[in-house]
Amino acid sequence: MTNRIYAYTVVGKDDVPWSRHVGSTLTEGTGLIKVGQTTKSTARARIKQQLGTAYPHLEGVSILLDEAATRADGEEFTDHEVHAALVSHGIKRDQEWFETTLEEVRAAIASVRTGVDLADQRTETFEMRPEQKAAVEVTANYFRTRAGDSGSSKFLWNAKMRFGKTFTAYQLARQMGWRRVLVLTYKPAVKTAWRDDLLAHVDFAGWKFVDRDTDPDERDELTDGSAPLVWFASFQDLSGRTEDGLIKPRNENLGLIDWDCVILDEYHFGAWRDGAREMYDPTDLKAADEEEPDERVTSEDLGLDTKHILYLSGTPFRAITNGEFNEDQIFNWTYVDEQREKAIWDESRGQNPYRELPGMQIYSYELSREAEAYAEDGEFNGFSLTEYFRANKVEGATRGATPGTYVFEHPDQVGEFLEMLRGKLSNQMKSMIVGGQKAPFPYEHAGFKEMIRHSVWYMADVAACFAMRDALKAHPYFSGFEIVVAAGPGAGMGADAKPPVEAAIGVADREHRSGSITLSCGKLMTGVTVREWGAILMLRSLKSPESYFQAAFRVQSPWAYRDGEGELHVLKDTCYVFEFDPNRALGLVAEYGTRLATTGELTPAEAIGQLLNYLPIYGFAGGSMTQLDATAVLDWATAGIGASALARRWNSPLLVEVNEHTLTALLERPDLVEALAQIEDFRTLADTAQQVVTSTKMLKKVKREQAGKLDPGQRKEQTETAKRRKEIRKKLQKFITKIPVFMYVTDFREEALKHVIESLDSDLFERTTGLTVADFHQLADIGLFSAAHMNDAIYQFRRFEITSLEYALDDDERAVLEGRPVQVYAEDPVESH
């Protein structure tokens, strides 16, 4: 029998309103349509078989379409292919029911029948924003000036989330005239963005998109053809091998193509391994291990032929500060840049292109006075949100995530927390209120109402997500929200976790519920946009600013549409981060500022001051909510630093970068090697460094050739290399510990690494450390010393130094120590200084 495709709707579903955003286009409609297939002679016969009991004589059923499911060559296709075409166009589904129009269903069938992708119906015509044009121009000029260089030219876009890296990268490809572009990512969930940007915009008409799901014959035809091509792959897929250790058949062509450019997306996941793992759902850690390389990625590491490598990241601090890129190889665009341009845009130039990019605010609440207690080692006791919301699986519980499978260790304090979100304070918190004014709370304050309607709560693990789901559903207020758990293997990998969230938002809107709450412990935290999210609640303790801001910027996605007359309607002006561990959060903000400072000439305080102009932070402690300035953020962040803790930070391995690339850069500078050799500990540095570099390159090569496996001799070599690297690191750490000695005895008030380098007392620096300031500067430039972590340690040393002296200083002396102007009175003839 010939396969047939059909579509119908029924009473009750034919009047359901829906809306969706694709790019900047808002589409609204009414009615859900079911798309199916049958081998019966008519669709009516199949539909009657399905619905005859519920709808006698099919009364209330509207059959919208019934036609043969065959292509021009007579080959049959299935409803699954039509479903895929609809979903690829941004159309939402629930099983076989779609929020779509009959015209769109016909278009999807036509695309399957003819082989012309539905997405090729290009509708986007927007232009690049000024900073995107600047990125293309700067990068293109850099690549062109190095056209004759051997090897691959590389360039980094340090561009915040929502910069539009995919669209802008494609514009660079157009300007450069590239025909073969390979996109490699550490997060496969970003595939949708790379595909949609290429296939939806009129500027890229004629370009083809290939990924692991493309039919092999079609892929081979496209790679041999003349049309410009983008091939998308993940590192996990690229590094995979068959059981015989051979390259997977679908990837064989990758090594045969002369790529014009390889684009490494979400590069911070490779250049910053440990912190990146925090962004994964714990159930996806195997994927994390497979996707993330140990160090940076070069053309040699890829084993591919390419003329250019473009690195993309929103938080590439480590890649910048360890000397991987020179200043002329980096384009910077930060949240501060974006919001500044939004504020100063001259309307005479036309519509503000930044209008739809929301501002962000952080509200920080203190959950427990215990967070102020100090441990014996001088650090605050590590109040942990992860421990606060710790949950466990009930012994004997059935497998799966049925209600009651996971429970909180401290259910009473979780219940108290949920009440606090609504402004219902515990007796302890009530006693802290001063002046009769209560701080604004997320689910109480009217100003938060619209943006908190759809939120994401970032939990520590799968158990905490499901325990919180049960607590919310049992709560008299939060049970009014649609709750969805985007965690665990049942939620799907990458972008597959997104449709249930969209469905929950849709149900909340259609049924006029209070809103939706998504519970995640890693899924959807990078590379995925849920534009309705207006707030994120940080309910886990993160260790790095990269992971913190990658998650926070999930809610900064634009939510706007243009009407038929071209007027822009912005539905999200401001988004919110709600934080419940002030010490940890503000410490990460401070570290974020110190790392921003390494990309320019700013001190940490100056960088944080600029950040706070556009990212206001409010702290609730001591019974009141106050807006924090840069000094308050830094003071709060360093409040728990004691002498012993400070000493440990100056002996931290994070302060030095010892790897193949930094050691290679050092060996290419015989003058620096010679300078270090004058210090007793570094007499054999050159030989040891050369052994590490040679061995590391050899091991990486054999890993590629042997599907990641090493024989016993190679594993022994790997162990010996690690020991040599550790030996160099310990010697460099010993050298670094002399820096605070210099800072203590000099009169110069150092606040950042650049102040140490620019110190007026260079002779004292050389006597203290054994190196000249110039040599130290060069070693920092090649990345052997981590500027970001040293900035943090230097500032904390300065704050500790000031605090330790405060008891003996008067106001003027303290002002001088802190670099502030001295208060001068009228009768004082001395000018302020």
PDB file of C-alpha atoms in Angstrom, residues 591-736:
ATOM      1  CA  GLU A 591      37.503  37.783  40.681  1.00  0.00           C
ATOM      2  CA  TYR A 592      35.583  38.484  37.475  1.00  0.00           C
ATOM      3  CA  GLY A 593      36.590  42.133  37.828  1.00  0.00           C
ATOM      4  CA  THR A 594      40.239  41.315  38.455  1.00  0.00           C
ATOM      5  CA  ARG A 595      40.241  39.141  35.340  1.00  0.00           C
ATOM      6  CA  LEU A 596      38.610  41.868  33.284  1.00  0.00           C
ATOM      7  CA  ALA A 597      41.411  44.107  34.517  1.00  0.00           C
ATOM      8  CA  THR A 598      44.000  41.827  32.917  1.00  0.00           C
ATOM      9  CA  THR A 599      42.588  42.634  29.452  1.00  0.00           C
ATOM     10  CA  GLY A 600      43.324  46.349  29.782  1.00  0.00           C
ATOM     11  CA  GLU A 601      44.976  49.020  31.887  1.00  0.00           C
ATOM     12  CA  LEU A 602      42.438  49.007  34.727  1.00  0.00           C
ATOM     13  CA  THR A 603      42.999  48.052  38.348  1.00  0.00           C
ATOM     14  CA  PRO A 604      40.611  45.479  39.855  1.00  0.00           C
ATOM     15  CA  ALA A 605      38.731  48.231  41.708  1.00  0.00           C
ATOM     16  CA  GLU A 606      38.391  50.300  38.514  1.00  0.00           C
ATOM     17  CA  ALA A 607      37.225  47.299  36.471  1.00  0.00           C
ATOM     18  CA  ILE A 608      34.655  46.345  39.108  1.00  0.00           C
ATOM     19  CA  GLY A 609      33.536  49.973  39.339  1.00  0.00           C
ATOM     20  CA  GLN A 610      32.810  50.016  35.596  1.00  0.00           C
ATOM     21  CA  LEU A 611      31.029  46.670  35.860  1.00  0.00           C
ATOM     22  CA  LEU A 612      28.807  47.936  38.677  1.00  0.00           C
ATOM     23  CA  ASN A 613      27.726  50.922  36.560  1.00  0.00           C
ATOM     24  CA  TYR A 614      25.766  48.483  34.395  1.00  0.00           C
ATOM     25  CA  LEU A 615      25.426  45.483  36.712  1.00  0.00           C
ATOM     26  CA  PRO A 616      24.124  46.855  40.023  1.00  0.00           C
ATOM     27  CA  ILE A 617      24.577  44.546  43.015  1.00  0.00           C
ATOM     28  CA  TYR A 618      22.352  44.782  46.078  1.00  0.00           C
ATOM     29  CA  GLY A 619      23.270  43.036  49.309  1.00  0.00           C
ATOM     30  CA  PHE A 620      20.810  42.042  52.032  1.00  0.00           C
ATOM     31  CA  ALA A 621      22.651  41.701  55.330  1.00  0.00           C
ATOM     32  CA  GLY A 622      22.287  43.161  58.770  1.00  0.00           C
ATOM     33  CA  GLY A 623      18.588  43.668  58.146  1.00  0.00           C
ATOM     34  CA  SER A 624      18.755  46.041  55.171  1.00  0.00           C
ATOM     35  CA  MET A 625      19.284  45.948  51.419  1.00  0.00           C
ATOM     36  CA  THR A 626      21.978  48.286  50.114  1.00  0.00           C
ATOM     37  CA  GLN A 627      23.564  48.869  46.709  1.00  0.00           C
ATOM     38  CA  LEU A 628      27.231  47.936  46.814  1.00  0.00           C
ATOM     39  CA  ASP A 629      30.089  49.914  45.315  1.00  0.00           C
ATOM     40  CA  ALA A 630      33.406  48.499  44.102  1.00  0.00           C
ATOM     41  CA  THR A 631      35.094  48.865  47.494  1.00  0.00           C
ATOM     42  CA  ALA A 632      32.207  47.123  49.253  1.00  0.00           C
ATOM     43  CA  VAL A 633      32.301  44.236  46.790  1.00  0.00           C
ATOM     44  CA  LEU A 634      36.044  43.797  47.215  1.00  0.00           C
ATOM     45  CA  ASP A 635      35.874  44.137  50.993  1.00  0.00           C
ATOM     46  CA  TRP A 636      33.035  41.634  51.251  1.00  0.00           C
ATOM     47  CA  ALA A 637      34.863  39.257  48.913  1.00  0.00           C
ATOM     48  CA  THR A 638      38.056  39.377  50.961  1.00  0.00           C
ATOM     49  CA  ALA A 639      36.428  39.594  54.395  1.00  0.00           C
ATOM     50  CA  GLY A 640      37.232  35.986  55.231  1.00  0.00           C
ATOM     51  CA  ILE A 641      40.899  36.078  54.270  1.00  0.00           C
ATOM     52  CA  GLY A 642      43.226  35.494  57.188  1.00  0.00           C
ATOM     53  CA  ALA A 643      47.011  35.419  57.303  1.00  0.00           C
ATOM     54  CA  SER A 644      47.384  31.674  56.878  1.00  0.00           C
ATOM     55  CA  ALA A 645      44.869  31.607  54.026  1.00  0.00           C
ATOM     56  CA  LEU A 646      46.691  34.485  52.337  1.00  0.00           C
ATOM     57  CA  ALA A 647      49.983  32.633  52.636  1.00  0.00           C
ATOM     58  CA  ARG A 648      48.464  29.598  50.945  1.00  0.00           C
ATOM     59  CA  ARG A 649      47.268  31.730  48.058  1.00  0.00           C
ATOM     60  CA  TRP A 650      50.814  32.915  47.431  1.00  0.00           C
ATOM     61  CA  ASN A 651      51.905  29.298  47.221  1.00  0.00           C
ATOM     62  CA  SER A 652      49.090  28.243  44.920  1.00  0.00           C
ATOM     63  CA  PRO A 653      49.813  26.330  41.697  1.00  0.00           C
ATOM     64  CA  LEU A 654      47.190  28.541  40.018  1.00  0.00           C
ATOM     65  CA  LEU A 655      49.692  31.414  40.011  1.00  0.00           C
ATOM     66  CA  VAL A 656      51.871  29.704  37.399  1.00  0.00           C
ATOM     67  CA  GLU A 657      51.077  28.119  34.031  1.00  0.00           C
ATOM     68  CA  VAL A 658      53.397  25.237  33.182  1.00  0.00           C
ATOM     69  CA  ASN A 659      52.392  23.494  29.973  1.00  0.00           C
ATOM     70  CA  GLU A 660      53.718  22.713  26.528  1.00  0.00           C
ATOM     71  CA  HIS A 661      52.845  26.134  25.150  1.00  0.00           C
ATOM     72  CA  THR A 662      54.210  28.375  27.893  1.00  0.00           C
ATOM     73  CA  LEU A 663      57.402  26.319  28.092  1.00  0.00           C
ATOM     74  CA  THR A 664      57.793  26.493  24.303  1.00  0.00           C
ATOM     75  CA  ALA A 665      57.409  30.274  24.462  1.00  0.00           C
ATOM     76  CA  LEU A 666      60.045  30.385  27.211  1.00  0.00           C
ATOM     77  CA  LEU A 667      62.521  28.228  25.256  1.00  0.00           C
ATOM     78  CA  GLU A 668      62.118  30.581  22.297  1.00  0.00           C
ATOM     79  CA  ARG A 669      63.514  33.359  24.523  1.00  0.00           C
ATOM     80  CA  PRO A 670      67.154  32.364  25.383  1.00  0.00           C
ATOM     81  CA  ASP A 671      67.596  35.675  27.206  1.00  0.00           C
ATOM     82  CA  LEU A 672      64.822  34.811  29.668  1.00  0.00           C
ATOM     83  CA  VAL A 673      66.133  31.286  30.125  1.00  0.00           C
ATOM     84  CA  GLU A 674      69.567  32.747  30.878  1.00  0.00           C
ATOM     85  CA  ALA A 675      68.101  35.240  33.354  1.00  0.00           C
ATOM     86  CA  LEU A 676      66.302  32.476  35.233  1.00  0.00           C
ATOM     87  CA  ALA A 677      69.436  30.299  35.151  1.00  0.00           C
ATOM     88  CA  GLN A 678      71.141  32.890  37.365  1.00  0.00           C
ATOM     89  CA  ILE A 679      68.813  31.737  40.151  1.00  0.00           C
ATOM     90  CA  GLU A 680      70.008  28.543  41.816  1.00  0.00           C
ATOM     91  CA  ASP A 681      66.732  26.645  41.436  1.00  0.00           C
ATOM     92  CA  PHE A 682      66.615  27.192  37.659  1.00  0.00           C
ATOM     93  CA  ARG A 683      70.086  26.043  36.596  1.00  0.00           C
ATOM     94  CA  THR A 684      68.685  23.007  34.720  1.00  0.00           C
ATOM     95  CA  LEU A 685      65.452  24.674  33.603  1.00  0.00           C
ATOM     96  CA  ALA A 686      66.195  24.622  29.866  1.00  0.00           C
ATOM     97  CA  ASP A 687      66.858  20.871  29.755  1.00  0.00           C
ATOM     98  CA  THR A 688      63.834  19.973  31.878  1.00  0.00           C
ATOM     99  CA  ALA A 689      61.522  22.269  29.915  1.00  0.00           C
ATOM    100  CA  GLN A 690      62.705  20.828  26.599  1.00  0.00           C
ATOM    101  CA  GLN A 691      62.031  17.293  27.868  1.00  0.00           C
ATOM    102  CA  VAL A 692      58.501  18.278  28.883  1.00  0.00           C
ATOM    103  CA  VAL A 693      57.729  19.911  25.534  1.00  0.00           C
ATOM    104  CA  THR A 694      59.130  17.041  23.456  1.00  0.00           C
ATOM    105  CA  SER A 695      57.408  14.381  25.514  1.00  0.00           C
ATOM    106  CA  THR A 696      54.055  16.194  25.575  1.00  0.00           C
ATOM    107  CA  LYS A 697      53.985  16.561  21.786  1.00  0.00           C
ATOM    108  CA  MET A 698      54.885  12.900  21.329  1.00  0.00           C
ATOM    109  CA  LEU A 699      52.176  11.717  23.736  1.00  0.00           C
ATOM    110  CA  LYS A 700      49.506  13.864  22.098  1.00  0.00           C
ATOM    111  CA  LYS A 701      50.447  12.459  18.714  1.00  0.00           C
ATOM    112  CA  VAL A 702      50.259   8.830  19.809  1.00  0.00           C
ATOM    113  CA  LYS A 703      46.954   9.469  21.578  1.00  0.00           C
ATOM    114  CA  ARG A 704      45.468  10.680  18.296  1.00  0.00           C
ATOM    115  CA  GLU A 705      46.883   7.708  16.426  1.00  0.00           C
ATOM    116  CA  GLN A 706      45.893   5.148  19.067  1.00  0.00           C
ATOM    117  CA  ALA A 707      42.353   6.339  19.790  1.00  0.00           C
ATOM    118  CA  GLY A 708      43.428   7.902  23.086  1.00  0.00           C
ATOM    119  CA  LYS A 709      45.052   4.753  24.436  1.00  0.00           C
ATOM    120  CA  LEU A 710      48.647   4.449  25.663  1.00  0.00           C
ATOM    121  CA  ASP A 711      50.765   1.336  26.099  1.00  0.00           C
ATOM    122  CA  PRO A 712      52.607   0.697  29.409  1.00  0.00           C
ATOM    123  CA  GLY A 713      55.801   2.386  28.198  1.00  0.00           C
ATOM    124  CA  GLN A 714      53.895   5.461  27.057  1.00  0.00           C
ATOM    125  CA  ARG A 715      51.965   5.658  30.340  1.00  0.00           C
ATOM    126  CA  LYS A 716      55.303   5.574  32.184  1.00  0.00           C
ATOM    127  CA  GLU A 717      56.538   8.411  29.941  1.00  0.00           C
ATOM    128  CA  GLN A 718      53.367  10.347  30.735  1.00  0.00           C
ATOM    129  CA  THR A 719      54.002   9.928  34.477  1.00  0.00           C
ATOM    130  CA  GLU A 720      57.616  11.063  34.176  1.00  0.00           C
ATOM    131  CA  THR A 721      56.578  14.111  32.157  1.00  0.00           C
ATOM    132  CA  ALA A 722      54.019  15.040  34.795  1.00  0.00           C
ATOM    133  CA  LYS A 723      56.737  14.830  37.451  1.00  0.00           C
ATOM    134  CA  ARG A 724      59.035  17.131  35.455  1.00  0.00           C
ATOM    135  CA  ARG A 725      56.217  19.614  34.955  1.00  0.00           C
ATOM    136  CA  LYS A 726      55.443  19.539  38.668  1.00  0.00           C
ATOM    137  CA  GLU A 727      59.140  20.109  39.447  1.00  0.00           C
ATOM    138  CA  ILE A 728      59.199  23.266  37.312  1.00  0.00           C
ATOM    139  CA  ARG A 729      55.919  24.490  38.813  1.00  0.00           C
ATOM    140  CA  LYS A 730      57.152  24.093  42.398  1.00  0.00           C
ATOM    141  CA  LYS A 731      60.290  26.079  41.619  1.00  0.00           C
ATOM    142  CA  LEU A 732      58.256  28.858  40.018  1.00  0.00           C
ATOM    143  CA  GLN A 733      55.900  28.873  43.010  1.00  0.00           C
ATOM    144  CA  LYS A 734      58.915  29.266  45.295  1.00  0.00           C
ATOM    145  CA  PHE A 735      59.950  32.294  43.237  1.00  0.00           C
ATOM    146  CA  ILE A 736      56.421  33.772  43.356  1.00  0.00           C
TER     147      ILE A 736
END
